[in-house]
C-alpha cells in the first residue's frame, strides 16, 4: 500500500525555524497506536459468553472495522477540506458554528484525552506487575505518562521517531504472538466457517450490544485529524493515513480474536477479562502470562504516546483562536505546544492519583459519540449547503458510508442513554458547561474577534 512506503520518507522532514512535518507513515502509526489499546485483549470473554460461534465473533469485529472505515471516509473529506489540527473542534466549527466546535474542543481538551491516557497508564501498571513482580502499579503508571510526556516536550521530530519505533514494535510483537498461536498453539474444536446456526447469532441482542464494545475498541481511527496542521501534504496524506491505519487494525483485531479462539477452549474464555493472558498460557505455558504482559505493556506505551501527542493539539488550536487560552498556543523552537502538553499531563496525573478517570470515562462516552455523529453529519450538510467548496478528497461511498456510520453511532448513543442514563446526563452537562464557558469568552471578546471564526487559516 502506498501509504506505508518505507525509507527516508518515513521520517519527519525539517521545516524552517526548527519545526518538522509528520509523514504519512508516522500519521499511520499514530492511528494504529491510538486504536490498539487493551480493548481487543479483554472484550472476547464477554462476547463468547452469549455468542459461542467463531464465525459470528469474527464477523462482529469485521463489522466494527467496516463502520470505522465509514467514519474514516467522512473525516477524510473534512480534513482535506479544512487542513487544521484539532479534529472535531475544527470540523464542527466549520460545518455548524464556532460554539459547537468549542463544545467538542472543551470535552477533548479537558478530559477527552486525559482520561484515556490515565486508563492506559493504569493498565500499563497492572500488566507491568507480571513483568516486574512487586512493582507498584501506580508508580509504573505515573512513570509511563511522565516519560512519554518528556519525549513529547522535546519536539515533533523526536516525538515522530519515538511514535514510529514504539508502534512498529507493538505491531511486530502482536504478529509474533499470532504466528506463535498458529504454529505452537493446540487447535481447539471450533469452526470459523459460516453455518445456519452461526447466522442465528447475528440477529440477536448480544450481537448488537457486542458491537458497541467492539466500536469502543476501534475508537481512535480519527487520531490523525488532530495533527493535520503538522502533516506533510495533509490533503493527500490524511485520508491515506487513516485508511491504512484502520485497515491494519482491522486485520490485527480479527486475527487476534481468531487466535484466541483457535488456541483456547471457549469455556475457559467465557466471562473472563484477561483473555490474552489465558490464551498466552495455553500457547506458551507457565511463562505465557509474562510474555503477554510484556507485549501489552509495550503496546500501551505507544498508545499513551499517541494520546499525549494529539490531545494537546486541541488546546493548542483553541489557544490560537481564543485570547483567554492564548498561553496554550505557544510552541517551543522544536514545535511542541509546551503548555498544552503540561496541562494534559497535569490532568492525567491528577486522575491517576485520585482514580477519577474511571468515572470520567463513563460519562464522556456519550459526549464523544455525540461529537463524532455531528461531525459526519456535517459532511452531508456541507455537500448540500456548500456544494462548490473545494474537496481534494471526497468520501468514498457517499452517501451510504456516512449513513452507515450515523446509524451505528445513533444506536450506540441510544444504548448509552438507556443503559447508563446518569452517566449520559453527566456527559451532556459537560457539553453544556463548554457552551457556557464559550459564552463567557465570547462576551469578553470584541465583535469580529478571532473567536468568531476559529476556522481561520
CSV table of C-alpha atoms in Angstrom, one decimal:
chain,number,residue,atom,x,y,z
A,1,UNK,CA,0.0,0.0,0.0
A,2,UNK,CA,1.4,3.4,-1.0
A,3,UNK,CA,0.6,4.9,2.4
A,4,UNK,CA,3.1,2.5,4.0
A,5,UNK,CA,6.2,3.2,2.0
A,6,UNK,CA,9.4,2.8,3.9
A,7,UNK,CA,12.7,4.6,3.6
A,8,UNK,CA,13.6,8.2,4.2
A,9,UNK,CA,10.0,9.4,3.6
A,10,UNK,CA,9.0,7.6,6.9
A,11,UNK,CA,10.9,10.2,8.9
A,12,UNK,CA,9.8,13.8,9.6
A,13,UNK,CA,11.3,16.4,7.3
A,14,UNK,CA,12.7,19.7,8.6
A,15,UNK,CA,10.9,23.0,8.2
A,16,UNK,CA,12.4,26.5,8.6
A,17,UNK,CA,12.6,27.6,12.2
A,18,UNK,CA,13.3,24.2,13.6
A,19,UNK,CA,9.9,22.5,13.1
A,20,UNK,CA,9.1,19.3,11.4
A,21,UNK,CA,6.3,17.8,9.3
A,22,UNK,CA,4.7,14.5,10.1
A,23,UNK,CA,5.0,11.9,7.3
A,24,UNK,CA,2.1,9.7,6.2
A,25,UNK,CA,3.9,6.7,7.9
A,26,UNK,CA,4.1,8.4,11.3
A,27,UNK,CA,0.5,9.6,11.0
A,28,UNK,CA,-0.5,6.0,10.2
A,29,UNK,CA,1.5,4.9,13.3
A,30,UNK,CA,-0.5,7.4,15.4
A,31,UNK,CA,-3.8,5.9,14.2
A,32,UNK,CA,-2.7,2.3,14.9
A,33,UNK,CA,-1.2,3.2,18.3
A,34,UNK,CA,-4.3,5.2,19.4
A,35,UNK,CA,-6.7,2.4,18.3
A,36,UNK,CA,-4.9,-0.7,19.7
A,37,UNK,CA,-5.2,-0.5,23.5
A,38,UNK,CA,-6.5,-3.1,26.0
A,39,UNK,CA,-10.0,-3.4,24.5
A,40,UNK,CA,-9.1,-6.2,22.0
A,41,UNK,CA,-7.3,-8.1,24.7
A,42,UNK,CA,-10.3,-8.1,27.1
A,43,UNK,CA,-13.5,-8.0,25.2
A,44,UNK,CA,-13.7,-11.5,23.8
A,45,UNK,CA,-14.6,-13.2,27.1
A,46,UNK,CA,-17.8,-11.3,27.4
A,47,UNK,CA,-18.7,-11.8,23.8
A,48,UNK,CA,-18.3,-15.6,23.7
A,49,UNK,CA,-20.5,-15.9,26.8
A,50,UNK,CA,-23.5,-15.1,24.7
A,51,UNK,CA,-22.1,-15.7,21.2
A,52,UNK,CA,-20.2,-19.1,21.2
A,53,UNK,CA,-19.6,-19.0,17.5
A,54,UNK,CA,-16.2,-18.4,15.8
A,55,UNK,CA,-17.8,-17.1,12.6
A,56,UNK,CA,-20.1,-14.7,14.4
A,57,UNK,CA,-17.3,-13.4,16.6
A,58,UNK,CA,-15.0,-12.6,13.7
A,59,UNK,CA,-18.0,-11.1,11.8
A,60,UNK,CA,-18.7,-8.9,14.8
A,61,UNK,CA,-15.1,-7.5,14.7
A,62,UNK,CA,-15.2,-7.2,10.9
A,63,UNK,CA,-18.5,-5.2,11.1
A,64,UNK,CA,-16.9,-2.9,13.7
A,65,UNK,CA,-13.9,-2.3,11.3
A,66,UNK,CA,-16.2,-1.5,8.4
A,67,UNK,CA,-18.2,1.0,10.4
A,68,UNK,CA,-14.9,2.6,11.5
A,69,UNK,CA,-13.9,2.8,7.8
A,70,UNK,CA,-17.2,4.6,7.0
A,71,UNK,CA,-16.1,7.2,9.6
A,72,UNK,CA,-12.7,7.4,8.0
A,73,UNK,CA,-14.1,8.3,4.6
A,74,UNK,CA,-16.2,11.2,6.0
A,75,UNK,CA,-13.4,12.6,8.3
A,76,UNK,CA,-11.0,12.3,5.4
A,77,UNK,CA,-13.2,14.6,3.3
A,78,UNK,CA,-13.5,17.2,6.1
A,79,UNK,CA,-9.8,17.0,6.9
A,80,UNK,CA,-8.8,17.5,3.3
A,81,UNK,CA,-11.2,20.5,3.0
A,82,UNK,CA,-10.1,22.1,6.3
A,83,UNK,CA,-6.5,21.0,7.0
A,84,UNK,CA,-6.1,22.3,10.5
A,85,UNK,CA,-5.2,20.4,13.7
A,86,UNK,CA,-7.7,19.7,16.4
A,87,UNK,CA,-10.2,17.2,15.0
A,88,UNK,CA,-13.9,17.8,15.8
A,89,UNK,CA,-13.1,21.3,17.2
A,90,UNK,CA,-12.1,22.4,13.7
A,91,UNK,CA,-14.7,20.4,11.7
A,92,UNK,CA,-17.8,21.3,13.8
A,93,UNK,CA,-16.7,25.0,13.8
A,94,UNK,CA,-16.6,24.9,10.0
A,95,UNK,CA,-19.7,22.8,9.4
A,96,UNK,CA,-22.0,24.2,12.0
A,97,UNK,CA,-20.9,27.0,14.4
A,98,UNK,CA,-17.9,28.0,16.4
A,99,UNK,CA,-19.8,27.4,19.6
A,100,UNK,CA,-20.4,23.8,18.6
A,101,UNK,CA,-16.7,23.4,17.8
A,102,UNK,CA,-15.8,24.8,21.2
A,103,UNK,CA,-18.1,22.4,22.8
A,104,UNK,CA,-16.2,19.5,21.2
A,105,UNK,CA,-12.8,21.0,21.9
A,106,UNK,CA,-13.7,21.6,25.5
A,107,UNK,CA,-14.6,18.0,26.0
A,108,UNK,CA,-11.4,16.8,24.2
A,109,UNK,CA,-9.0,19.3,25.7
A,110,UNK,CA,-10.1,18.8,29.4
A,111,UNK,CA,-10.9,15.1,29.9
A,112,UNK,CA,-11.4,13.5,26.4
A,113,UNK,CA,-7.8,12.5,26.1
A,114,UNK,CA,-6.6,12.8,29.7
A,115,UNK,CA,-9.0,10.1,31.0
A,116,UNK,CA,-8.0,7.5,28.3
A,117,UNK,CA,-4.3,8.3,29.0
A,118,UNK,CA,-4.8,7.6,32.7
A,119,UNK,CA,-6.7,4.4,31.9
A,120,UNK,CA,-4.0,3.2,29.6
A,121,UNK,CA,-1.3,4.1,32.1
A,122,UNK,CA,-3.1,2.2,34.9
A,123,UNK,CA,-3.4,-0.8,32.6
A,124,UNK,CA,0.3,-0.5,31.9
A,125,UNK,CA,0.9,-0.6,35.7
A,126,UNK,CA,-1.3,-3.6,36.2
A,127,UNK,CA,0.2,-5.6,33.3
A,128,UNK,CA,3.7,-4.4,34.3
A,129,UNK,CA,3.3,-6.4,37.6
A,130,UNK,CA,3.6,-9.6,35.6
A,131,UNK,CA,6.9,-8.4,34.1
A,132,UNK,CA,8.2,-6.7,37.3
A,133,UNK,CA,6.7,-8.5,40.2
A,134,UNK,CA,6.4,-6.3,43.3
A,135,UNK,CA,6.5,-3.0,41.3
A,136,UNK,CA,3.7,-0.6,42.5
A,137,UNK,CA,1.2,-0.3,39.6
A,138,UNK,CA,0.6,3.4,40.3
A,139,UNK,CA,4.3,4.2,40.2
A,140,UNK,CA,4.6,2.4,36.9
A,141,UNK,CA,1.6,4.2,35.5
A,142,UNK,CA,2.8,7.7,36.5
A,143,UNK,CA,6.3,6.9,35.3
A,144,UNK,CA,5.0,5.9,31.8
A,145,UNK,CA,2.9,9.1,31.4
A,146,UNK,CA,5.7,11.3,32.5
A,147,UNK,CA,8.3,9.6,30.4
A,148,UNK,CA,6.2,9.9,27.3
A,149,UNK,CA,5.4,13.5,28.1
A,150,UNK,CA,9.0,14.3,28.3
A,151,UNK,CA,9.5,12.9,24.8
A,152,UNK,CA,6.6,15.0,23.5
A,153,UNK,CA,8.1,18.1,25.0
A,154,UNK,CA,11.3,17.6,23.0
A,155,UNK,CA,9.5,18.4,19.8
A,156,UNK,CA,7.8,16.9,16.8
A,157,UNK,CA,11.0,15.3,15.3
A,158,UNK,CA,11.7,13.2,18.4
A,159,UNK,CA,8.0,12.5,19.0
A,160,UNK,CA,7.7,11.2,15.5
A,161,UNK,CA,10.7,8.9,15.8
A,162,UNK,CA,9.6,7.6,19.2
A,163,UNK,CA,6.0,7.0,18.0
A,164,UNK,CA,7.1,5.2,14.9
A,165,UNK,CA,9.5,2.9,16.7
A,166,UNK,CA,7.1,2.1,19.5
A,167,UNK,CA,4.2,1.4,17.1
A,168,UNK,CA,6.3,-0.8,14.8
A,169,UNK,CA,7.5,-2.8,17.9
A,170,UNK,CA,3.9,-3.1,19.0
A,171,UNK,CA,2.7,-4.5,15.7
A,172,UNK,CA,5.7,-6.8,15.4
A,173,UNK,CA,5.0,-8.3,18.8
A,174,UNK,CA,1.3,-8.8,18.0
A,175,UNK,CA,2.3,-10.5,14.7
A,176,UNK,CA,4.8,-12.7,16.6
A,177,UNK,CA,2.0,-13.7,19.0
A,178,UNK,CA,-0.3,-14.5,16.1
A,179,UNK,CA,2.3,-16.7,14.4
A,180,UNK,CA,3.1,-18.5,17.7
A,181,UNK,CA,-0.6,-19.1,18.2
A,182,UNK,CA,-0.9,-20.8,14.8
A,183,UNK,CA,2.4,-22.7,15.0
A,184,UNK,CA,2.7,-23.6,18.6
A,185,UNK,CA,-0.9,-23.5,19.9
A,186,UNK,CA,-3.1,-26.6,20.3
A,187,UNK,CA,-6.1,-26.3,17.9
A,188,UNK,CA,-9.5,-26.2,19.5
A,189,UNK,CA,-12.7,-27.8,18.0
A,190,UNK,CA,-14.1,-24.5,16.7
A,191,UNK,CA,-15.1,-23.6,13.2
A,192,UNK,CA,-14.9,-20.2,11.5
A,193,UNK,CA,-17.0,-21.2,8.5
A,194,UNK,CA,-20.5,-19.8,8.2
A,195,UNK,CA,-23.4,-22.1,9.0
A,196,UNK,CA,-27.1,-21.8,9.6
A,197,UNK,CA,-26.7,-21.8,13.4
A,198,UNK,CA,-24.0,-19.1,13.2
A,199,UNK,CA,-26.2,-16.8,11.3
A,200,UNK,CA,-28.8,-17.0,14.0
A,201,UNK,CA,-26.4,-15.2,16.5
A,202,UNK,CA,-26.1,-12.2,14.2
A,203,UNK,CA,-29.7,-11.1,14.7
A,204,UNK,CA,-29.6,-11.4,18.5
A,205,UNK,CA,-29.4,-8.6,21.1
A,206,UNK,CA,-25.9,-9.8,22.4
A,207,UNK,CA,-24.5,-9.3,18.9
A,208,UNK,CA,-25.8,-5.7,18.8
A,209,UNK,CA,-24.5,-5.0,22.3
A,210,UNK,CA,-21.2,-6.6,21.5
A,211,UNK,CA,-20.9,-4.2,18.6
A,212,UNK,CA,-21.0,-1.3,21.0
A,213,UNK,CA,-17.9,-2.6,22.8
A,214,UNK,CA,-16.2,-3.5,19.5
A,215,UNK,CA,-16.7,0.1,18.3
A,216,UNK,CA,-15.0,1.3,21.5
A,217,UNK,CA,-12.0,-0.9,20.7
A,218,UNK,CA,-11.9,0.7,17.2
A,219,UNK,CA,-12.1,4.3,18.6
A,220,UNK,CA,-9.0,6.2,17.6
A,221,UNK,CA,-9.4,5.8,13.8
A,222,UNK,CA,-9.7,9.6,13.6
A,223,UNK,CA,-6.4,10.2,15.5
A,224,UNK,CA,-4.6,11.8,12.6
A,225,UNK,CA,-7.2,14.6,12.3
A,226,UNK,CA,-5.8,16.1,15.5
A,227,UNK,CA,-2.4,16.8,13.9
A,228,UNK,CA,-3.4,17.8,10.4
A,229,UNK,CA,-1.5,21.0,10.7
A,230,UNK,CA,1.7,19.2,11.3
A,231,UNK,CA,1.3,16.7,8.5
A,232,UNK,CA,3.2,16.7,5.2
A,233,UNK,CA,0.7,17.2,2.3
A,234,UNK,CA,-2.4,16.7,4.6
A,235,UNK,CA,-4.9,16.8,1.8
A,236,UNK,CA,-3.5,13.6,0.3
A,237,UNK,CA,-1.9,12.0,3.3
A,238,UNK,CA,-4.6,12.4,6.0
A,239,UNK,CA,-7.1,10.1,4.2
A,240,UNK,CA,-4.3,7.6,3.4
A,241,UNK,CA,-3.0,7.5,7.0
A,242,UNK,CA,-6.5,7.0,8.5
A,243,UNK,CA,-7.4,4.3,5.9
A,244,UNK,CA,-4.1,2.5,6.2
A,245,UNK,CA,-4.1,2.6,10.0
A,246,UNK,CA,-7.7,1.4,10.3
A,247,UNK,CA,-7.2,-1.5,7.8
A,248,UNK,CA,-4.1,-2.6,9.7
A,249,UNK,CA,-6.0,-2.6,13.0
A,250,UNK,CA,-9.0,-4.4,11.4
A,251,UNK,CA,-6.7,-7.2,10.3
A,252,UNK,CA,-4.9,-7.4,13.7
A,253,UNK,CA,-8.2,-7.5,15.6
A,254,UNK,CA,-9.8,-10.2,13.5
A,255,UNK,CA,-6.5,-12.2,13.6
A,256,UNK,CA,-6.1,-11.8,17.4
A,257,UNK,CA,-9.6,-13.0,18.1
A,258,UNK,CA,-9.2,-15.9,15.7
A,259,UNK,CA,-6.0,-17.0,17.5
A,260,UNK,CA,-7.6,-16.6,20.9
A,261,UNK,CA,-10.5,-18.9,19.8
A,262,UNK,CA,-8.1,-21.3,17.9
A,263,UNK,CA,-5.8,-21.9,20.9
A,264,UNK,CA,-8.1,-21.7,23.9
A,265,UNK,CA,-11.3,-23.5,24.9
A,266,UNK,CA,-14.3,-21.3,24.8
A,267,UNK,CA,-15.4,-22.3,28.2
A,268,UNK,CA,-12.1,-21.0,29.6
A,269,UNK,CA,-12.6,-17.6,27.9
A,270,UNK,CA,-16.3,-17.2,28.7
A,271,UNK,CA,-16.8,-14.3,31.1
A,272,UNK,CA,-13.1,-13.7,31.6
A,273,UNK,CA,-11.5,-10.2,31.4
A,274,UNK,CA,-7.9,-11.2,30.8
A,275,UNK,CA,-8.4,-13.4,27.7
A,276,UNK,CA,-5.0,-12.5,26.3
A,277,UNK,CA,-3.2,-13.9,29.4
A,278,UNK,CA,-5.4,-17.0,29.3
A,279,UNK,CA,-4.6,-17.6,25.6
A,280,UNK,CA,-0.9,-16.8,26.3
A,281,UNK,CA,-0.8,-19.5,29.0
A,282,UNK,CA,-2.3,-22.1,26.5
A,283,UNK,CA,0.2,-21.1,23.8
A,284,UNK,CA,3.4,-20.5,25.9
A,285,UNK,CA,2.8,-22.4,29.1
A,286,UNK,CA,3.6,-21.0,32.5
A,287,UNK,CA,5.6,-18.0,31.2
A,288,UNK,CA,2.7,-17.1,28.9
A,289,UNK,CA,1.3,-14.5,31.3
A,290,UNK,CA,4.6,-12.7,31.5
A,291,UNK,CA,5.1,-12.7,27.7
A,292,UNK,CA,1.6,-11.4,27.1
A,293,UNK,CA,2.0,-8.8,29.9
A,294,UNK,CA,5.2,-7.5,28.3
A,295,UNK,CA,3.6,-7.4,24.8
A,296,UNK,CA,0.6,-5.4,26.1
A,297,UNK,CA,2.9,-3.0,28.2
A,298,UNK,CA,4.9,-2.1,25.1
A,299,UNK,CA,1.7,-1.6,23.1
A,300,UNK,CA,0.3,0.7,25.8
A,301,UNK,CA,3.4,2.9,25.7
A,302,UNK,CA,2.7,3.7,22.1
A,303,UNK,CA,-1.0,4.3,22.9
A,304,UNK,CA,-0.1,6.7,25.7
A,305,UNK,CA,2.4,8.4,23.4
A,306,UNK,CA,-0.2,8.9,20.6
A,307,UNK,CA,-2.8,10.4,23.0
A,308,UNK,CA,-0.2,12.7,24.7
A,309,UNK,CA,0.7,13.9,21.2
A,310,UNK,CA,-2.7,14.5,19.7
A,311,UNK,CA,-4.7,15.6,22.8
A,312,UNK,CA,-2.7,18.8,23.5
A,313,UNK,CA,-3.2,19.9,19.8
A,314,UNK,CA,-6.8,20.6,20.6
A,315,UNK,CA,-6.0,23.0,23.4
A,316,UNK,CA,-3.2,24.5,21.2
A,317,UNK,CA,-5.6,25.3,18.3
A,318,UNK,CA,-8.2,26.6,20.7
A,319,UNK,CA,-5.5,28.9,22.1
A,320,UNK,CA,-4.8,30.2,18.6
A,321,UNK,CA,-8.5,31.3,18.3
A,322,UNK,CA,-9.4,32.4,21.8
A,323,UNK,CA,-7.4,35.1,23.5
A,324,UNK,CA,-8.1,33.8,27.0
A,325,UNK,CA,-6.4,30.5,26.1
A,326,UNK,CA,-3.5,32.0,24.1
A,327,UNK,CA,-1.0,30.6,26.6
A,328,UNK,CA,-1.7,27.1,25.3
A,329,UNK,CA,-0.9,28.1,21.7
A,330,UNK,CA,2.7,28.8,22.5
A,331,UNK,CA,5.2,26.4,20.9
A,332,UNK,CA,8.9,25.6,21.7
A,333,UNK,CA,11.5,26.0,19.0
A,334,UNK,CA,11.0,22.3,18.2
A,335,UNK,CA,7.3,22.7,17.5
A,336,UNK,CA,5.9,21.3,20.8
A,337,UNK,CA,2.9,23.1,22.4
A,338,UNK,CA,4.6,23.0,25.8
A,339,UNK,CA,1.8,24.5,28.0
A,340,UNK,CA,-0.9,22.4,26.3
A,341,UNK,CA,1.2,19.2,26.9
A,342,UNK,CA,1.9,20.2,30.6
A,343,UNK,CA,-1.9,20.8,31.1
A,344,UNK,CA,-2.9,17.4,29.8
A,345,UNK,CA,-0.1,15.8,31.8
A,346,UNK,CA,-1.4,17.5,35.0
A,347,UNK,CA,-5.0,16.4,34.4
A,348,UNK,CA,-4.0,12.8,33.6
A,349,UNK,CA,-1.7,12.7,36.7
A,350,UNK,CA,-4.5,14.0,38.9
A,351,UNK,CA,-6.9,11.4,37.5
A,352,UNK,CA,-4.3,8.7,38.2
A,353,UNK,CA,-3.7,9.7,41.8
A,354,UNK,CA,-7.5,10.1,42.5
A,355,UNK,CA,-8.6,7.2,40.2
A,356,UNK,CA,-11.3,9.5,39.0
A,357,UNK,CA,-10.6,8.5,35.3
A,358,UNK,CA,-12.9,5.5,35.7
A,359,UNK,CA,-15.8,7.7,36.5
A,360,UNK,CA,-14.8,10.3,33.8
A,361,UNK,CA,-14.6,7.6,31.1
A,362,UNK,CA,-18.1,6.5,32.0
A,363,UNK,CA,-19.7,9.9,31.4
A,364,UNK,CA,-17.6,11.2,28.4
A,365,UNK,CA,-18.6,8.3,26.2
A,366,UNK,CA,-21.9,9.9,25.2
A,367,UNK,CA,-20.3,13.3,24.6
A,368,UNK,CA,-17.6,11.8,22.3
A,369,UNK,CA,-20.1,9.8,20.3
A,370,UNK,CA,-22.3,12.9,20.0
A,371,UNK,CA,-19.5,15.0,18.5
A,372,UNK,CA,-18.5,12.2,16.1
A,373,UNK,CA,-22.1,11.8,15.0
A,374,UNK,CA,-22.4,15.5,14.1
A,375,UNK,CA,-19.0,15.7,12.5
A,376,UNK,CA,-20.1,13.0,10.0
A,377,UNK,CA,-23.5,14.7,9.7
A,378,UNK,CA,-21.5,17.8,8.8
A,379,UNK,CA,-20.2,16.1,5.6
A,380,UNK,CA,-23.8,15.7,4.4
A,381,UNK,CA,-24.7,19.3,5.5
A,382,UNK,CA,-21.8,20.8,3.6
A,383,UNK,CA,-22.5,18.7,0.5
A,384,UNK,CA,-26.0,20.3,0.4
A,385,UNK,CA,-25.3,23.8,1.6
A,386,UNK,CA,-21.9,24.4,0.1
A,387,UNK,CA,-21.5,22.1,-2.9
A,388,UNK,CA,-18.9,24.4,-4.5
A,389,UNK,CA,-16.3,24.2,-1.7
A,390,UNK,CA,-13.1,22.6,-2.9
A,391,UNK,CA,-12.9,18.9,-1.9
A,392,UNK,CA,-9.4,17.5,-2.5
A,393,UNK,CA,-10.8,14.2,-1.2
A,394,UNK,CA,-14.4,13.1,-1.5
A,395,UNK,CA,-15.8,10.5,0.9
A,396,UNK,CA,-15.9,7.1,-0.8
A,397,UNK,CA,-19.3,5.5,-1.0
A,398,UNK,CA,-21.2,8.7,-0.2
A,399,UNK,CA,-24.0,8.9,1.0
A,400,UNK,CA,-24.1,5.2,2.0
A,401,UNK,CA,-20.9,5.2,4.1
A,402,UNK,CA,-21.9,8.3,6.2
A,403,UNK,CA,-25.4,6.9,6.7
A,404,UNK,CA,-24.0,3.6,8.0
A,405,UNK,CA,-21.7,5.4,10.5
A,406,UNK,CA,-24.6,7.7,11.6
A,407,UNK,CA,-27.0,4.8,12.2
A,408,UNK,CA,-24.5,2.7,14.2
A,409,UNK,CA,-23.4,5.7,16.2
A,410,UNK,CA,-27.0,6.6,16.9
A,411,UNK,CA,-27.6,3.1,18.1
A,412,UNK,CA,-24.6,3.4,20.5
A,413,UNK,CA,-25.9,6.7,21.9
A,414,UNK,CA,-29.3,5.1,22.4
A,415,UNK,CA,-27.7,2.2,24.2
A,416,UNK,CA,-25.8,4.5,26.5
A,417,UNK,CA,-28.8,6.7,27.3
A,418,UNK,CA,-31.0,3.6,28.1
A,419,UNK,CA,-28.3,1.5,29.9
A,420,UNK,CA,-26.4,4.4,31.6
A,421,UNK,CA,-28.8,7.3,31.9
A,422,UNK,CA,-27.0,9.1,34.8
A,423,UNK,CA,-23.5,8.9,33.1
A,424,UNK,CA,-25.0,10.1,29.8
A,425,UNK,CA,-26.7,13.0,31.6
A,426,UNK,CA,-23.4,14.0,33.2
A,427,UNK,CA,-21.8,13.9,29.7
A,428,UNK,CA,-24.5,16.3,28.5
A,429,UNK,CA,-23.7,18.6,31.5
A,430,UNK,CA,-20.0,18.7,30.4
A,431,UNK,CA,-21.0,19.8,27.0
A,432,UNK,CA,-23.4,22.4,28.4
A,433,UNK,CA,-20.6,23.7,30.6
A,434,UNK,CA,-18.5,24.1,27.5
A,435,UNK,CA,-21.2,26.2,25.9
A,436,UNK,CA,-21.4,28.4,29.0
A,437,UNK,CA,-17.6,28.9,29.0
A,438,UNK,CA,-17.7,29.8,25.3
A,439,UNK,CA,-20.4,32.4,26.0
A,440,UNK,CA,-18.1,33.9,28.7
A,441,UNK,CA,-15.1,34.0,26.4
A,442,UNK,CA,-17.3,35.4,23.6
A,443,UNK,CA,-18.6,38.2,25.9
A,444,UNK,CA,-15.1,39.2,26.8
A,445,UNK,CA,-14.1,39.5,23.1
A,446,UNK,CA,-14.9,42.4,20.9
A,447,UNK,CA,-17.3,41.8,18.0
A,448,UNK,CA,-15.4,40.4,15.0
A,449,UNK,CA,-12.6,38.9,17.1
A,450,UNK,CA,-11.0,35.6,16.0
A,451,UNK,CA,-13.2,33.7,18.5
A,452,UNK,CA,-16.0,34.2,16.0
A,453,UNK,CA,-14.1,32.4,13.3
A,454,UNK,CA,-12.0,29.5,14.7
A,455,UNK,CA,-11.6,28.0,11.3
A,456,UNK,CA,-9.4,30.9,10.2
A,457,UNK,CA,-6.3,29.9,8.4
